mmCIF file of C-alpha atoms in Angstrom:
data_model
loop_
_atom_site.group_PDB
_atom_site.id
_atom_site.type_symbol
_atom_site.label_atom_id
_atom_site.label_comp_id
_atom_site.label_asym_id
_atom_site.label_seq_id
_atom_site.Cartn_x
_atom_site.Cartn_y
_atom_site.Cartn_z
ATOM 1 C CA UNK G 1 102.914 90.440 95.332
ATOM 2 C CA UNK G 2 106.047 89.466 93.419
ATOM 3 C CA UNK G 3 105.625 88.730 89.724
ATOM 4 C CA UNK G 4 107.483 85.661 88.513
ATOM 5 C CA UNK G 5 110.406 86.266 86.182
ATOM 6 C CA UNK G 6 112.293 83.200 85.026
ATOM 7 C CA UNK G 7 115.970 83.036 85.993
ATOM 8 C CA UNK G 8 116.682 79.409 85.127
ATOM 9 C CA UNK G 9 120.073 78.871 83.485
ATOM 10 C CA UNK G 10 118.786 76.538 80.795
ATOM 11 C CA UNK G 11 122.266 75.866 79.459
ATOM 12 C CA UNK G 12 123.540 74.703 82.845
ATOM 13 C CA UNK G 13 120.686 72.470 84.033
ATOM 14 C CA UNK G 14 120.548 68.791 83.136
ATOM 15 C CA UNK G 15 116.790 68.420 82.707
ATOM 16 C CA UNK G 16 113.360 70.025 82.978
ATOM 17 C CA UNK G 17 110.625 68.103 84.781
ATOM 18 C CA UNK G 18 107.484 69.461 83.136
ATOM 19 C CA UNK G 19 105.039 67.782 85.535
ATOM 20 C CA UNK G 20 105.379 68.506 89.248
ATOM 21 C CA UNK G 21 102.514 68.946 91.717
ATOM 22 C CA UNK G 22 102.280 71.340 94.630
ATOM 23 C CA UNK G 23 99.757 69.627 96.888
ATOM 24 C CA UNK G 24 99.609 71.952 99.908
ATOM 25 C CA UNK G 25 99.777 75.677 100.556
ATOM 26 C CA UNK G 26 101.099 77.784 103.382
ATOM 27 C CA UNK G 27 97.777 77.562 105.225
ATOM 28 C CA UNK G 28 97.935 73.752 105.172
ATOM 29 C CA UNK G 29 95.113 73.462 102.640
ATOM 30 C CA UNK G 30 95.518 70.450 100.349
ATOM 31 C CA UNK G 31 94.780 70.189 96.640
ATOM 32 C CA UNK G 32 92.211 67.382 97.083
ATOM 33 C CA UNK G 33 90.160 66.061 99.991
ATOM 34 C CA UNK G 34 91.686 63.645 102.506
ATOM 35 C CA UNK G 35 90.033 60.549 101.012
ATOM 36 C CA UNK G 36 91.456 61.254 97.546
ATOM 37 C CA UNK G 37 94.856 62.109 98.989
ATOM 38 C CA UNK G 38 95.026 58.820 100.904
ATOM 39 C CA UNK G 39 93.804 56.796 97.924
ATOM 40 C CA UNK G 40 96.399 58.324 95.586
ATOM 41 C CA UNK G 41 99.171 57.642 98.090
ATOM 42 C CA UNK G 42 98.086 53.994 98.217
ATOM 43 C CA UNK G 43 97.792 53.765 94.413
ATOM 44 C CA UNK G 44 101.232 55.184 93.646
ATOM 45 C CA UNK G 45 103.010 53.529 96.604
ATOM 46 C CA UNK G 46 105.296 56.549 96.636
ATOM 47 C CA UNK G 47 106.653 55.913 100.124
ATOM 48 C CA UNK G 48 107.766 59.544 100.441
ATOM 49 C CA UNK G 49 106.361 62.828 101.678
ATOM 50 C CA UNK G 50 103.055 63.255 99.838
ATOM 51 C CA UNK G 51 102.705 67.015 100.359
ATOM 52 C CA UNK G 52 106.140 68.680 100.205
ATOM 53 C CA UNK G 53 106.258 72.461 100.369
ATOM 54 C CA UNK G 54 107.417 74.595 97.468
ATOM 55 C CA UNK G 55 110.613 75.340 99.364
ATOM 56 C CA UNK G 56 111.399 71.635 99.678
ATOM 57 C CA UNK G 57 110.445 70.985 96.048
ATOM 58 C CA UNK G 58 112.847 73.723 94.954
ATOM 59 C CA UNK G 59 115.624 72.248 97.071
ATOM 60 C CA UNK G 60 114.906 68.778 95.696
ATOM 61 C CA UNK G 61 115.372 69.894 92.102
ATOM 62 C CA UNK G 62 118.242 72.258 92.837
ATOM 63 C CA UNK G 63 120.186 69.351 94.327
ATOM 64 C CA UNK G 64 119.692 67.475 91.056
ATOM 65 C CA UNK G 65 120.578 70.404 88.800
ATOM 66 C CA UNK G 66 117.095 70.351 87.264
ATOM 67 C CA UNK G 67 114.274 72.801 86.747
ATOM 68 C CA UNK G 68 110.658 71.887 87.445
ATOM 69 C CA UNK G 69 107.284 73.101 86.232
ATOM 70 C CA UNK G 70 105.035 73.374 89.300
ATOM 71 C CA UNK G 71 101.243 73.606 89.511
ATOM 72 C CA UNK G 72 98.027 72.528 91.172
ATOM 73 C CA UNK G 73 94.517 71.930 89.776
ATOM 74 C CA UNK G 74 91.453 74.073 90.455
ATOM 75 C CA UNK G 75 88.533 71.627 90.373
ATOM 76 C CA UNK G 76 86.202 73.614 92.618
ATOM 77 C CA UNK G 77 83.007 73.186 90.568
ATOM 78 C CA UNK G 78 83.362 69.455 89.947
ATOM 79 C CA UNK G 79 84.717 68.412 93.332
ATOM 80 C CA UNK G 80 83.383 71.013 95.749
ATOM 81 C CA UNK G 81 86.915 71.238 97.142
ATOM 82 C CA UNK G 82 88.716 74.564 96.827
ATOM 83 C CA UNK G 83 92.270 74.304 95.453
ATOM 84 C CA UNK G 84 95.418 75.102 97.328
ATOM 85 C CA UNK G 85 96.514 78.614 96.418
ATOM 86 C CA UNK G 86 97.490 79.014 92.770
ATOM 87 C CA UNK G 87 98.645 82.562 93.446
ATOM 88 C CA UNK G 88 100.904 81.385 96.261
ATOM 89 C CA UNK G 89 102.534 78.857 93.941
ATOM 90 C CA UNK G 90 103.400 81.632 91.502
ATOM 91 C CA UNK G 91 104.668 83.955 94.226
ATOM 92 C CA UNK G 92 106.828 81.330 95.927
ATOM 93 C CA UNK G 93 108.137 80.126 92.573
ATOM 94 C CA UNK G 94 109.350 83.682 92.069
ATOM 95 C CA UNK G 95 111.509 83.215 95.155
ATOM 96 C CA UNK G 96 112.983 80.084 93.558
ATOM 97 C CA UNK G 97 113.046 81.322 89.965
ATOM 98 C CA UNK G 98 116.422 79.672 89.358
ATOM 99 C CA UNK G 99 114.757 76.258 89.483
ATOM 100 C CA UNK G 100 110.930 76.537 89.425
ATOM 101 C CA UNK G 101 108.569 77.492 86.598
ATOM 102 C CA UNK G 102 104.952 78.104 87.697
ATOM 103 C CA UNK G 103 101.876 77.113 85.713
ATOM 104 C CA UNK G 104 98.443 78.450 86.581
ATOM 105 C CA UNK G 105 95.137 76.668 86.987
ATOM 106 C CA UNK G 106 91.554 77.881 86.713
ATOM 107 C CA UNK G 107 88.202 76.146 87.009
ATOM 108 C CA UNK G 108 86.894 75.965 83.407
ATOM 109 C CA UNK G 109 83.304 75.898 84.629
ATOM 110 C CA UNK G 110 83.650 79.425 85.990
ATOM 111 C CA UNK G 111 83.337 80.812 82.448
ATOM 112 C CA UNK G 112 84.229 84.468 82.065
ATOM 113 C CA UNK G 113 85.502 84.498 85.648
ATOM 114 C CA UNK G 114 87.993 81.762 84.727
ATOM 115 C CA UNK G 115 89.167 83.760 81.705
ATOM 116 C CA UNK G 116 89.628 86.897 83.809
ATOM 117 C CA UNK G 117 91.490 84.968 86.492
ATOM 118 C CA UNK G 118 93.723 83.332 83.887
ATOM 119 C CA UNK G 119 94.584 86.783 82.527
ATOM 120 C CA UNK G 120 95.442 87.976 86.023
ATOM 121 C CA UNK G 121 97.662 84.952 86.618
ATOM 122 C CA UNK G 122 99.436 85.684 83.346
ATOM 123 C CA UNK G 123 99.755 89.451 83.645
ATOM 124 C CA UNK G 124 100.176 89.989 87.377
ATOM 125 C CA UNK G 125 101.749 86.726 88.535
ATOM 126 C CA UNK G 126 103.767 85.757 85.459
ATOM 127 C CA UNK G 127 102.703 82.118 85.134
ATOM 128 C CA UNK G 128 104.218 80.375 82.107
ATOM 129 C CA UNK G 129 101.438 77.944 81.203
ATOM 130 C CA UNK G 130 98.258 76.291 82.504
ATOM 131 C CA UNK G 131 97.390 72.836 83.804
ATOM 132 C CA UNK G 132 94.020 71.142 83.217
ATOM 133 C CA UNK G 133 92.694 67.827 84.510
ATOM 134 C CA UNK G 134 89.495 67.066 82.568
ATOM 135 C CA UNK G 135 88.510 64.081 84.720
ATOM 136 C CA UNK G 136 89.060 65.841 88.041
ATOM 137 C CA UNK G 137 87.569 69.095 86.734
ATOM 138 C CA UNK G 138 84.667 67.215 85.115
ATOM 139 C CA UNK G 139 84.694 68.759 81.650
ATOM 140 C CA UNK G 140 84.989 67.749 78.020
ATOM 141 C CA UNK G 141 87.914 69.799 76.680
ATOM 142 C CA UNK G 142 86.383 70.180 73.220
ATOM 143 C CA UNK G 143 83.185 71.757 74.539
ATOM 144 C CA UNK G 144 83.086 75.170 72.858
ATOM 145 C CA UNK G 145 82.001 76.795 76.101
ATOM 146 C CA UNK G 146 85.643 76.573 77.139
ATOM 147 C CA UNK G 147 87.099 77.962 73.916
ATOM 148 C CA UNK G 148 87.426 81.564 75.184
ATOM 149 C CA UNK G 149 89.918 80.238 77.734
ATOM 150 C CA UNK G 150 91.990 78.557 75.037
ATOM 151 C CA UNK G 151 91.819 81.734 72.931
ATOM 152 C CA UNK G 152 93.435 83.652 75.780
ATOM 153 C CA UNK G 153 96.206 81.089 76.235
ATOM 154 C CA UNK G 154 96.842 80.967 72.490
ATOM 155 C CA UNK G 155 97.084 84.760 72.305
ATOM 156 C CA UNK G 156 99.397 84.791 75.339
ATOM 157 C CA UNK G 157 101.660 82.209 73.721
ATOM 158 C CA UNK G 158 101.735 79.873 76.726
ATOM 159 C CA UNK G 159 101.249 76.077 76.692
ATOM 160 C CA UNK G 160 98.248 74.177 78.023
ATOM 161 C CA UNK G 161 99.041 70.885 79.739
ATOM 162 C CA UNK G 162 96.119 68.439 79.927
ATOM 163 C CA UNK G 163 95.921 65.258 81.969
ATOM 164 C CA UNK G 164 95.113 62.351 79.636
ATOM 165 C CA UNK G 165 94.346 58.679 80.259
ATOM 166 C CA UNK G 166 93.399 56.965 83.472
ATOM 167 C CA UNK G 167 94.151 58.699 86.747
ATOM 168 C CA UNK G 168 95.451 57.629 90.124
ATOM 169 C CA UNK G 169 93.160 60.235 91.691
ATOM 170 C CA UNK G 170 90.154 58.283 92.959
ATOM 171 C CA UNK G 171 91.639 54.921 91.951
ATOM 172 C CA UNK G 172 90.375 52.049 94.097
ATOM 173 C CA UNK G 173 87.523 54.034 95.624
ATOM 174 C CA UNK G 174 83.827 53.186 95.097
ATOM 175 C CA UNK G 175 82.857 54.727 91.774
ATOM 176 C CA UNK G 176 86.324 56.213 91.560
ATOM 177 C CA UNK G 177 85.045 58.970 93.863
ATOM 178 C CA UNK G 178 82.756 60.062 91.010
ATOM 179 C CA UNK G 179 85.691 60.870 88.696
ATOM 180 C CA UNK G 180 85.002 59.943 85.065
ATOM 181 C CA UNK G 181 87.853 58.756 82.870
ATOM 182 C CA UNK G 182 86.212 59.497 79.511
ATOM 183 C CA UNK G 183 86.844 63.218 79.940
ATOM 184 C CA UNK G 184 90.559 62.452 79.615
ATOM 185 C CA UNK G 185 90.371 60.705 76.256
ATOM 186 C CA UNK G 186 93.060 62.515 74.206
ATOM 187 C CA UNK G 187 90.850 62.452 71.106
ATOM 188 C CA UNK G 188 88.824 65.247 72.702
ATOM 189 C CA UNK G 189 91.992 67.327 72.571
ATOM 190 C CA UNK G 190 92.511 66.578 68.887
ATOM 191 C CA UNK G 191 89.569 68.914 68.293
ATOM 192 C CA UNK G 192 91.162 71.613 70.439
ATOM 193 C CA UNK G 193 94.531 71.235 68.696
ATOM 194 C CA UNK G 194 92.866 71.543 65.292
ATOM 195 C CA UNK G 195 90.795 74.568 66.285
ATOM 196 C CA UNK G 196 93.721 76.331 67.998
ATOM 197 C CA UNK G 197 96.786 75.622 65.836
ATOM 198 C CA UNK G 198 98.836 78.294 67.633
ATOM 199 C CA UNK G 199 98.153 76.800 71.085
ATOM 200 C CA UNK G 200 100.860 74.442 72.303
ATOM 201 C CA UNK G 201 99.167 71.441 73.938
ATOM 202 C CA UNK G 202 100.897 68.852 76.101
ATOM 203 C CA UNK G 203 99.145 65.502 76.566
ATOM 204 C CA UNK G 204 100.230 64.548 80.066
ATOM 205 C CA UNK G 205 101.105 60.927 80.854
ATOM 206 C CA UNK G 206 101.075 57.802 78.710
ATOM 207 C CA UNK G 207 97.336 58.013 77.978
ATOM 208 C CA UNK G 208 96.352 54.457 78.888
ATOM 209 C CA UNK G 209 94.083 53.047 77.450
ATOM 210 C CA UNK G 210 94.291 55.510 74.519
ATOM 211 C CA UNK G 211 98.036 55.473 73.858
ATOM 212 C CA UNK G 212 97.697 54.764 70.132
ATOM 213 C CA UNK G 213 95.357 57.739 69.770
ATOM 214 C CA UNK G 214 97.789 59.882 71.714
ATOM 215 C CA UNK G 215 100.673 58.921 69.442
ATOM 216 C CA UNK G 216 98.584 59.617 66.345
ATOM 217 C CA UNK G 217 97.562 63.067 67.566
ATOM 218 C CA UNK G 218 101.136 64.052 68.403
ATOM 219 C CA UNK G 219 102.286 62.862 64.974
ATOM 220 C CA UNK G 220 99.485 64.673 63.160
ATOM 221 C CA UNK G 221 99.369 67.983 65.022
ATOM 222 C CA UNK G 222 102.545 70.083 65.075
ATOM 223 C CA UNK G 223 101.334 71.881 68.203
ATOM 224 C CA UNK G 224 100.856 68.717 70.323
ATOM 225 C CA UNK G 225 103.439 67.123 72.620
ATOM 226 C CA UNK G 226 103.418 64.251 75.120
ATOM 227 C CA UNK G 227 104.877 64.203 78.606
ATOM 228 C CA UNK G 228 105.964 60.898 80.123
ATOM 229 C CA UNK G 229 104.901 61.520 83.714
ATOM 230 C CA UNK G 230 102.674 59.488 85.976
ATOM 231 C CA UNK G 231 104.119 56.075 85.182
ATOM 232 C CA UNK G 232 107.412 54.419 85.940
ATOM 233 C CA UNK G 233 109.138 54.038 82.555
ATOM 234 C CA UNK G 234 109.302 50.270 83.092
ATOM 235 C CA UNK G 235 105.520 50.239 82.572
ATOM 236 C CA UNK G 236 105.499 52.377 79.416
ATOM 237 C CA UNK G 237 103.549 50.806 76.529
ATOM 238 C CA UNK G 238 106.117 49.541 74.001
ATOM 239 C CA UNK G 239 104.613 51.496 71.107
ATOM 240 C CA UNK G 240 105.134 54.715 73.056
ATOM 241 C CA UNK G 241 108.788 53.880 73.722
ATOM 242 C CA UNK G 242 109.277 53.122 70.027
ATOM 243 C CA UNK G 243 107.606 56.370 68.980
ATOM 244 C CA UNK G 244 109.617 58.419 71.495
ATOM 245 C CA UNK G 245 112.787 56.887 70.095
ATOM 246 C CA UNK G 246 111.899 57.587 66.455
ATOM 247 C CA UNK G 247 109.156 59.689 64.877
ATOM 248 C CA UNK G 248 108.204 61.501 68.096
ATOM 249 C CA UNK G 249 111.723 62.140 69.324
ATOM 250 C CA UNK G 250 111.112 65.888 69.173
ATOM 251 C CA UNK G 251 107.594 65.717 70.657
ATOM 252 C CA UNK G 252 108.136 63.848 73.946
ATOM 253 C CA UNK G 253 108.993 65.459 77.296
ATOM 254 C CA UNK G 254 110.423 64.314 80.611
ATOM 255 C CA UNK G 255 107.942 64.570 83.468
ATOM 256 C CA UNK G 256 107.768 62.639 86.712
ATOM 257 C CA UNK G 257 104.477 63.477 88.503
ATOM 258 C CA UNK G 258 106.466 64.303 91.644
ATOM 259 C CA UNK G 259 105.766 63.828 94.534
ATOM 260 C CA UNK G 260 103.739 60.681 93.793
ATOM 261 C CA UNK G 261 106.555 59.393 91.574
ATOM 262 C CA UNK G 262 110.058 60.223 92.678
ATOM 263 C CA UNK G 263 112.406 61.821 90.171
ATOM 264 C CA UNK G 264 115.291 59.456 90.969
ATOM 265 C CA UNK G 265 113.095 56.391 90.535
ATOM 266 C CA UNK G 266 111.766 57.690 87.210
ATOM 267 C CA UNK G 267 115.250 58.434 85.863
ATOM 268 C CA UNK G 268 116.681 55.111 87.019
ATOM 269 C CA UNK G 269 113.883 53.210 85.305
ATOM 270 C CA UNK G 270 114.164 55.352 82.183
ATOM 271 C CA UNK G 271 117.878 54.540 81.951
ATOM 272 C CA UNK G 272 116.933 50.886 81.478
ATOM 273 C CA UNK G 273 114.924 51.619 78.338
ATOM 274 C CA UNK G 274 116.562 51.215 74.959
ATOM 275 C CA UNK G 275 116.583 54.944 74.185
ATOM 276 C CA UNK G 276 119.100 56.175 71.631
ATOM 277 C CA UNK G 277 121.864 58.357 73.124
ATOM 278 C CA UNK G 278 121.004 61.246 70.828
ATOM 279 C CA UNK G 279 117.320 61.116 71.803
ATOM 280 C CA UNK G 280 117.650 61.298 75.590
ATOM 281 C CA UNK G 281 118.803 64.974 75.648
ATOM 282 C CA UNK G 282 115.776 65.904 73.534
ATOM 283 C CA UNK G 283 113.408 64.244 75.980
ATOM 284 C CA UNK G 284 115.091 65.569 79.112
ATOM 285 C CA UNK G 285 115.475 69.204 78.071
ATOM 286 C CA UNK G 286 115.532 70.352 74.464
ATOM 287 C CA UNK G 287 111.900 69.566 73.611
ATOM 288 C CA UNK G 288 110.690 71.301 76.764
ATOM 289 C CA UNK G 289 112.587 74.459 75.785
ATOM 290 C CA UNK G 290 110.397 74.727 72.687
ATOM 291 C CA UNK G 291 107.194 74.017 74.607
ATOM 292 C CA UNK G 292 108.072 76.689 77.173
ATOM 293 C CA UNK G 293 108.971 79.182 74.461
ATOM 294 C CA UNK G 294 112.610 79.409 75.482
ATOM 295 C CA UNK G 295 113.730 78.266 72.037
ATOM 296 C CA UNK G 296 111.870 78.318 68.744
#
């Protein structure tokens, strides 16, 4: 086992993509079942390789002079589908530590086992944050049964990135494949942010249909940020663009949702938004440096 140690030259890179999925491991095991994988590919119309390896992800970002936060989601209890290897993501990221930053994932429903595993991922594997997907993992984030997990992350000083808003996972399937959107209402995370003021929380994606709530939470809570992944910028709600350009200029992060949304497509569409020249560098890199604890 090789523990991850970050070697990214943050001064030299152009951007940090804080939302990148690793969808397959070295054994060929995928992050979700085949029906969900096919449905998400149809929903996003990505037109590219849906399950690139970590090696190819690293090369993709290295070619663009960017760093990328990489992760998967452990939704074993809710979905019955074991995740692709979280440990492998951390170990292979260590081999590409000039460009990749690994986040961990645990199944919140596993209770004390999840807390112990999170500690192992932090201490032994060197992960730099954790990803949660309340709808896919089937949990209400503000349920106090999950607070011991947040206590650990707060004490460790690493960020927690939560999917918010509707999801392309299960979209178009009967019953959405049983996935419930209400778990990803960002207002549930307002409770968590209030109860854990030292825990940095990232609300992933424009949280449609709760974008106004998302903006309010990020304005109100100093420890809450928003990443802009999961949507082409041409579809961003106008109030989110306005907030990113003004009062939330230091709270918004670049994220793509690669591989379902291609980095080049996202950046090309973002360039067409009326974003102030002095704000773009904050979104693409500077704000992420604070979230990741690189800068205070």
